Coordinates of C-alpha atoms and ligand atoms in Angstrom, one line a residue:
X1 CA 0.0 0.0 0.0
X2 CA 1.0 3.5 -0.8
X3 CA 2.1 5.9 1.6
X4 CA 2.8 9.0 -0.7
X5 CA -0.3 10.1 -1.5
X6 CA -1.9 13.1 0.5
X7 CA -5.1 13.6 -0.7
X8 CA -6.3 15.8 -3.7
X9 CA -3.9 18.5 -5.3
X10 CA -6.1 19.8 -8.0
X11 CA -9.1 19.0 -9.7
X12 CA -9.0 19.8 -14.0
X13 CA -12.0 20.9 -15.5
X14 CA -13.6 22.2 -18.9
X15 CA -15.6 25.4 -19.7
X16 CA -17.1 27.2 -22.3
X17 CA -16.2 30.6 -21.6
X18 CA -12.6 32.4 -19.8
X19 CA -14.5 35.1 -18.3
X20 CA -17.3 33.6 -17.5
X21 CA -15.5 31.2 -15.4
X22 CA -13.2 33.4 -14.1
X23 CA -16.0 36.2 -12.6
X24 CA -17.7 32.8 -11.2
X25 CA -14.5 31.3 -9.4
X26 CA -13.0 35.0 -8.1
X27 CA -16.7 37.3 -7.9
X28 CA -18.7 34.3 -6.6
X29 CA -16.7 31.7 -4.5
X30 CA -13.9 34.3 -4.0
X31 CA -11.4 32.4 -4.8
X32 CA -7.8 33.8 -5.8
X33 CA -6.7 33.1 -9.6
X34 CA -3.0 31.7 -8.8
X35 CA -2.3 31.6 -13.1
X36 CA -3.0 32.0 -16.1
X37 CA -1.1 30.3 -18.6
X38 CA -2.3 27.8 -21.3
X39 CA -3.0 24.1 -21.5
X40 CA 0.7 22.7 -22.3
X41 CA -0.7 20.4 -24.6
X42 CA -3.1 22.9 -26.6
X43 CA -1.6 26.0 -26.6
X44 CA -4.3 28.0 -28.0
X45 CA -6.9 27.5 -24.8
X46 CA -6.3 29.3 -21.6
X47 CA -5.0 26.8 -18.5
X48 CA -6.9 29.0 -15.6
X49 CA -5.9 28.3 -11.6
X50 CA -8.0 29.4 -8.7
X51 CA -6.7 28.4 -5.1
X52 CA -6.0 30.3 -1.9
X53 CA -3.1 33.1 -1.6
X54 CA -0.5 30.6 -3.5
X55 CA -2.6 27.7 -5.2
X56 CA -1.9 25.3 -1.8
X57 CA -2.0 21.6 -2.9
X58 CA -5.7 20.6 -2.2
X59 CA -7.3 24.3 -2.9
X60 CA -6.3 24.7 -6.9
X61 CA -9.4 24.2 -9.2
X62 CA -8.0 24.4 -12.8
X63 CA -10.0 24.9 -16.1
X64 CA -9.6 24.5 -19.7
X65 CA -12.0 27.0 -21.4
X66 CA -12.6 25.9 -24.9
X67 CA -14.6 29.2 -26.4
X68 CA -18.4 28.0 -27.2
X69 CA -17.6 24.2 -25.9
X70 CA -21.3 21.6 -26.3
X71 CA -21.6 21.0 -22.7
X72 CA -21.2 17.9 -21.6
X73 CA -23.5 14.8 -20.3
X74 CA -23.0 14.1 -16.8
X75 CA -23.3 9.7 -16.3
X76 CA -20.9 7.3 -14.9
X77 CA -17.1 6.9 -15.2
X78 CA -16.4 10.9 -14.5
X79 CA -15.8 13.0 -11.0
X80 CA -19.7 14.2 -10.7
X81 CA -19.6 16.5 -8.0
X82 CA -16.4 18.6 -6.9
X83 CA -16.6 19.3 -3.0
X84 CA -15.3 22.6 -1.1
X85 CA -15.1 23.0 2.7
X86 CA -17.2 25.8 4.1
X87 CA -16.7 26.4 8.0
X88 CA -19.2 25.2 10.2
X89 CA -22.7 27.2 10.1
X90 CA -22.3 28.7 7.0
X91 CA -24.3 26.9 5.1
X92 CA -27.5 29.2 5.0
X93 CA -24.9 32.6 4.2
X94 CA -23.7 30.5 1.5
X95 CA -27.0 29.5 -0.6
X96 CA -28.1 32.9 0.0
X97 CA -24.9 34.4 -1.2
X98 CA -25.2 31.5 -4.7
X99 CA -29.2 33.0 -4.6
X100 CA -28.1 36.7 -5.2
X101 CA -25.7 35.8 -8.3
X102 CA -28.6 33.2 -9.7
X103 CA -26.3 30.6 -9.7
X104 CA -28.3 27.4 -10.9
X105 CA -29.9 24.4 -9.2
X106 CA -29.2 25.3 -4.8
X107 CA -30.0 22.3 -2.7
X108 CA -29.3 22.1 0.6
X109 CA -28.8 18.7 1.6
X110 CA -26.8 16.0 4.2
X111 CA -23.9 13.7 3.7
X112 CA -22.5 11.5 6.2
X113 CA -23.8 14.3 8.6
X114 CA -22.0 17.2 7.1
X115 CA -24.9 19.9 5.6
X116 CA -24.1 20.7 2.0
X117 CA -24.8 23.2 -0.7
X118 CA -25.2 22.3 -4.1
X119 CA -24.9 24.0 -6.8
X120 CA -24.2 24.1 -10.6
X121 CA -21.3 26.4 -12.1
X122 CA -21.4 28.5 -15.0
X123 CA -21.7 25.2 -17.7
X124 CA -23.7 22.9 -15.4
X125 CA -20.4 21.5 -13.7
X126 CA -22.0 20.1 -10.1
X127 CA -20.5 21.7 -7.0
X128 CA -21.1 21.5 -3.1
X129 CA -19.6 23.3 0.2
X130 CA -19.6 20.8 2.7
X131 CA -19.9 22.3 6.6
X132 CA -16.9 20.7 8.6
X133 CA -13.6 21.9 10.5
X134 CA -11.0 22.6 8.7
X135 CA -7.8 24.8 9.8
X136 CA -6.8 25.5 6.8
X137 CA -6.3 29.9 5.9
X138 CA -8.8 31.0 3.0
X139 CA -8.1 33.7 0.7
X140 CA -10.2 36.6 1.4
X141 CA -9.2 39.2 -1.3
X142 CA -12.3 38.7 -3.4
X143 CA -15.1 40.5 -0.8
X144 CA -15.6 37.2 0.6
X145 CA -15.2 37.2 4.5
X146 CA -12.9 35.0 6.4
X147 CA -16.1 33.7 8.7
X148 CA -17.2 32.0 5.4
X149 CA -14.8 31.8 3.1
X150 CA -14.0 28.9 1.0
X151 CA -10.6 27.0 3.0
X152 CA -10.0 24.7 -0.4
X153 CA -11.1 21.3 -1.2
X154 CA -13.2 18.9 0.7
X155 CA -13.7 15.6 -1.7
X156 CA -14.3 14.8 -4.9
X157 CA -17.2 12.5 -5.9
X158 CA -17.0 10.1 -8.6
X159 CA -19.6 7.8 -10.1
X160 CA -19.5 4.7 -11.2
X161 CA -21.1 1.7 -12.6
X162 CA -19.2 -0.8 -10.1
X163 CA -17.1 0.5 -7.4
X164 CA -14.8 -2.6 -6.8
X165 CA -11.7 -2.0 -8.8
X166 CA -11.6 1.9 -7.8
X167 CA -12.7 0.8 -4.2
X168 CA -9.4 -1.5 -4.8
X169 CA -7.5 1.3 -5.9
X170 CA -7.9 3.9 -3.6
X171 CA -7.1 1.3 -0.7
X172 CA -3.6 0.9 -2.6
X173 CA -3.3 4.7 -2.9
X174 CA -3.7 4.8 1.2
X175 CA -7.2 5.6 1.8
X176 CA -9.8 3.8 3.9
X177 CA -13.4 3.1 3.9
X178 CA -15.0 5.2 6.8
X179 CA -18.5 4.9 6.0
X180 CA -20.7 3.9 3.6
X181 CA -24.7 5.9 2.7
X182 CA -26.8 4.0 0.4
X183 CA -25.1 4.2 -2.9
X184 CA -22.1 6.2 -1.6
X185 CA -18.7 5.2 0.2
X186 CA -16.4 7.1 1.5
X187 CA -13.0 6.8 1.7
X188 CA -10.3 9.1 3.8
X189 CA -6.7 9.1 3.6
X190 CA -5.6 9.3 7.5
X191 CA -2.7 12.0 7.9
X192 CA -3.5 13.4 4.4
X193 CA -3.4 17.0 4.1
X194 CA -7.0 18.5 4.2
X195 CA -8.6 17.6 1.2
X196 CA -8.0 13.9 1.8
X197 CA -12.0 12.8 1.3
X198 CA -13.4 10.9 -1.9
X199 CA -16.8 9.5 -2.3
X200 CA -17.5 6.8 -4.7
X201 CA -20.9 6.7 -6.3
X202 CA -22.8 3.4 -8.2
X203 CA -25.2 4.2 -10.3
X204 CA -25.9 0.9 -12.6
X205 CA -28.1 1.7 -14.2
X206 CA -26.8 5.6 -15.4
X207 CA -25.0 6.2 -18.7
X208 CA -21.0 6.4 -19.2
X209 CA -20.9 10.2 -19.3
X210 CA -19.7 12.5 -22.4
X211 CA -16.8 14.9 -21.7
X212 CA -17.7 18.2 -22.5
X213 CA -18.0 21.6 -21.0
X214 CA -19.0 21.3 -17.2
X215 CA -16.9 17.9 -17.1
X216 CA -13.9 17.4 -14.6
X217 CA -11.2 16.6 -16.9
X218 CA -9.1 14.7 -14.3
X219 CA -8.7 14.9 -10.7
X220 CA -4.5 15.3 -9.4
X221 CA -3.3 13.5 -6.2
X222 CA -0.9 15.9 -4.3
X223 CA 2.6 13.9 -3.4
X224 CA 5.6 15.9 -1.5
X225 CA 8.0 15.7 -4.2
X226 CA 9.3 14.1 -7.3
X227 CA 11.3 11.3 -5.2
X228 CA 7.9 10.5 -3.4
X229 CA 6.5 10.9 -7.2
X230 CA 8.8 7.8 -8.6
X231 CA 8.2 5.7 -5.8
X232 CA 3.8 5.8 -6.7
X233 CA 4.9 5.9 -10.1
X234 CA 7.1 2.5 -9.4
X235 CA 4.4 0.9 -7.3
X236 CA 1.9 1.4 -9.8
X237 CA 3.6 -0.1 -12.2
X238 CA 4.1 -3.4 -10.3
X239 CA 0.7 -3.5 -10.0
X240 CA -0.1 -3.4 -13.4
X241 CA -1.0 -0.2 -14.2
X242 CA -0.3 1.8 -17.4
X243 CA 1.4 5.2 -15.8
X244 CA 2.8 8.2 -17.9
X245 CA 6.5 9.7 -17.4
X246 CA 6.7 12.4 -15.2
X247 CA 5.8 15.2 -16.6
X248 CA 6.9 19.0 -16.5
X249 CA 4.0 21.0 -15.4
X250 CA 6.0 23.8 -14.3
X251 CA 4.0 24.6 -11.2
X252 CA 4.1 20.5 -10.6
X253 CA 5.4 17.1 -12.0
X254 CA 2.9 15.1 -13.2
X255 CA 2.0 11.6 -13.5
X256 CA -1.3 10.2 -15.4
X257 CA -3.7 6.7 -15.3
X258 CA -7.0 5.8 -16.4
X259 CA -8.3 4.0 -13.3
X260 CA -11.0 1.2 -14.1
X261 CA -14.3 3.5 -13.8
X262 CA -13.2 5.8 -16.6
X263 CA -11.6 8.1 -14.5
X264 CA -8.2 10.1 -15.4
X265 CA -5.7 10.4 -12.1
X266 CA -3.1 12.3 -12.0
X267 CA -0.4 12.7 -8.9
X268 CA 1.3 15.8 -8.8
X269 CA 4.0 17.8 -6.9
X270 CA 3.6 19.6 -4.5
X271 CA 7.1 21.3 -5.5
X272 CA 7.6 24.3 -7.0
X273 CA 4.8 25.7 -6.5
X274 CA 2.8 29.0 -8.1
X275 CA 5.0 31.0 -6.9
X276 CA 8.2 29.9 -9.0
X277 CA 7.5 32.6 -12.1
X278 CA 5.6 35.4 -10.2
X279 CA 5.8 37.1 -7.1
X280 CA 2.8 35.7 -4.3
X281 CA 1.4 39.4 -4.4
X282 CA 0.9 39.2 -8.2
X283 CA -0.2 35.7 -8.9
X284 CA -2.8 35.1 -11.8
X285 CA -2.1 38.3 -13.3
X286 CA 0.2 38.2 -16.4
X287 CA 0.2 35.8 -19.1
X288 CA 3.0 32.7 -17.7
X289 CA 4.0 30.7 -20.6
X290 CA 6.4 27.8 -20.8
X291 CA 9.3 28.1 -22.6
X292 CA 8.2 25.2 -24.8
X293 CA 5.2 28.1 -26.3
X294 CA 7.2 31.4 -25.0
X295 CA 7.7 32.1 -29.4
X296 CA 4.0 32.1 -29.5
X297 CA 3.4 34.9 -27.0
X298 CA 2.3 37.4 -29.4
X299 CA -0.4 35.6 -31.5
X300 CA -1.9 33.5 -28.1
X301 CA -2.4 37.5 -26.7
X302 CA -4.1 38.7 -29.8
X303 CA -6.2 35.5 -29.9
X304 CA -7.2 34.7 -26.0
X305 CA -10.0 36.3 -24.3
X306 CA -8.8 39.0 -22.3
X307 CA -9.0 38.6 -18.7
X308 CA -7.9 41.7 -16.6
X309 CA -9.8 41.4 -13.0
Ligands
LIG1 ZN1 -3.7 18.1 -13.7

């Protein structure tokens, strides 16, 4: 069994619109934009960060906004709800706060005793913000008061058809079965960092679901380093799984696997960090490239949507 893993380090998602989803994640949740940069691997789209002060491991939500995306079709084999924590009693400020920017689809609800708000983002993509402790400091530089600010992730939920193999997996990746609801297990990594909670989800008789806008791209498992990196990466191996290279992320080092459900992994650095190319006071505000894509600084500033707050 692994010992590496942490609990989340970033969740990857795709919209349909770079300023619509940046006013949503800064103006709405209040969270801080860490970067801006591009997707390494498509240039021509924005890669979009928002996190606390400095994009800690567990608090970076990350988008990929395709301009006019198809949404796509929530089902099985995909993350389906993306969890923040929310302190204690704040539940009611917060679907009151969703109310007043006519955010889609509020329900208040209860999971494994925890009250929840649900909500849908800017291209359907499913949220909550789960009521529990949490010690962790929340950015509060986007009107949003410390009292209820959003202190980074809380779980991620995945569906799927059958949970055994990923049930299987995320025992080898260190977590444990704490309680099961109906339909829903959950699984915590003990001495994981905060954001150490998935849910798994069977739904048997639901459709695979079709990756569109809305759809979380692939959800990052936060490791200390690249040593602790090669070690997973070695493990997984053994075990039979098909794991990329280490990747240069530049923030992070990446690793990638389909797990069994449908559902892309990735476990990433926490080293270097967001604050490697730009001071902590100005993160998220220039254009970072890579040097791979540095020559094509001029025509990705005349084409990408400008984003200035
Ligand atoms: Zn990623």
């Amino acid at each position: 069994m692994l010992t590496q893993i942490r609990g989340l380090h970033h969740v990857t998602s795709l919209a349909s619109s770079a300023t619509g989803n940046n006013a949503f994640f800064t103006h709405v949740l209040g969270l801080r934009r860490v970067k801006k940069t591009v997707n390494f691997d498509a240039p021509d789209v924005y890669h979009l960060y928002y996190g606390d002060e400095t994009g800690t491991p567990g608090t970076v939500m990350t988008y990929f906004p395709f301009p006019r995306a198809a949404r796509g079709r929530p089902g099985v084999g995909e993350v389906g709800t993306t969890a923040f924590s929310i302190p204690k009693g704040t539940a009611d400020a917060w679907a009151e706060r969703l109310a007043t920017f006519e955010t889609a689809d509020i329900v208040r609800d209860t999971r494994f005793g925890q009250a929840r708000v649900l909500f849908d983002g800017p291209d359907g993509d499913r949220f909550a913000l789960v009521e529990t402790e949490d010690s962790r400091t929340p950015w509060t530089g986007n009107g949003v008061s410390a009292d209820m600010a959003i202190r980074g992730f809380h779980s991620a939920d995945i569906r799927l058809h059958d949970e055994g193999a990923t049930a299987e997996l995320l025992r080898f990746m260190g977590y444990e079965q704490t309680d099961r609801d109906g339909n829903v297990i959950r699984f915590i990594r003990p001495d994981g960092n905060e954001a150490n909670v998935i849910d798994l989800e069977t739904l048997p008789g639901t459709a695979p679901a079709a990756q569109g806008a809305g759809s979380v791209h692939h959800i990052a498992f936060a490791v200390e380093n690249r040593a602790r990196q090669l070690e997973v990466r070695e493990a997984l191996k053994d075990t039979g799984w098909q794991v990329t290279p280490p990747i240069d992320r530049d923030y992070f080092w990446a690793i990638y696997f389909r797990t069994p459900g449908g559902v892309l992994f990735e476990v990433a650095t926490n080293e270097p960090g967001f604050d490697r190319d730009e001071d902590t006071a100005n993160l998220g505000q220039a254009l970072k490239l890579p040097a791979q894509h540095e020559h094509l600084r001029a025509r990705l500033e005349r084409h990408l949507e400008p984003i200035t707050d």
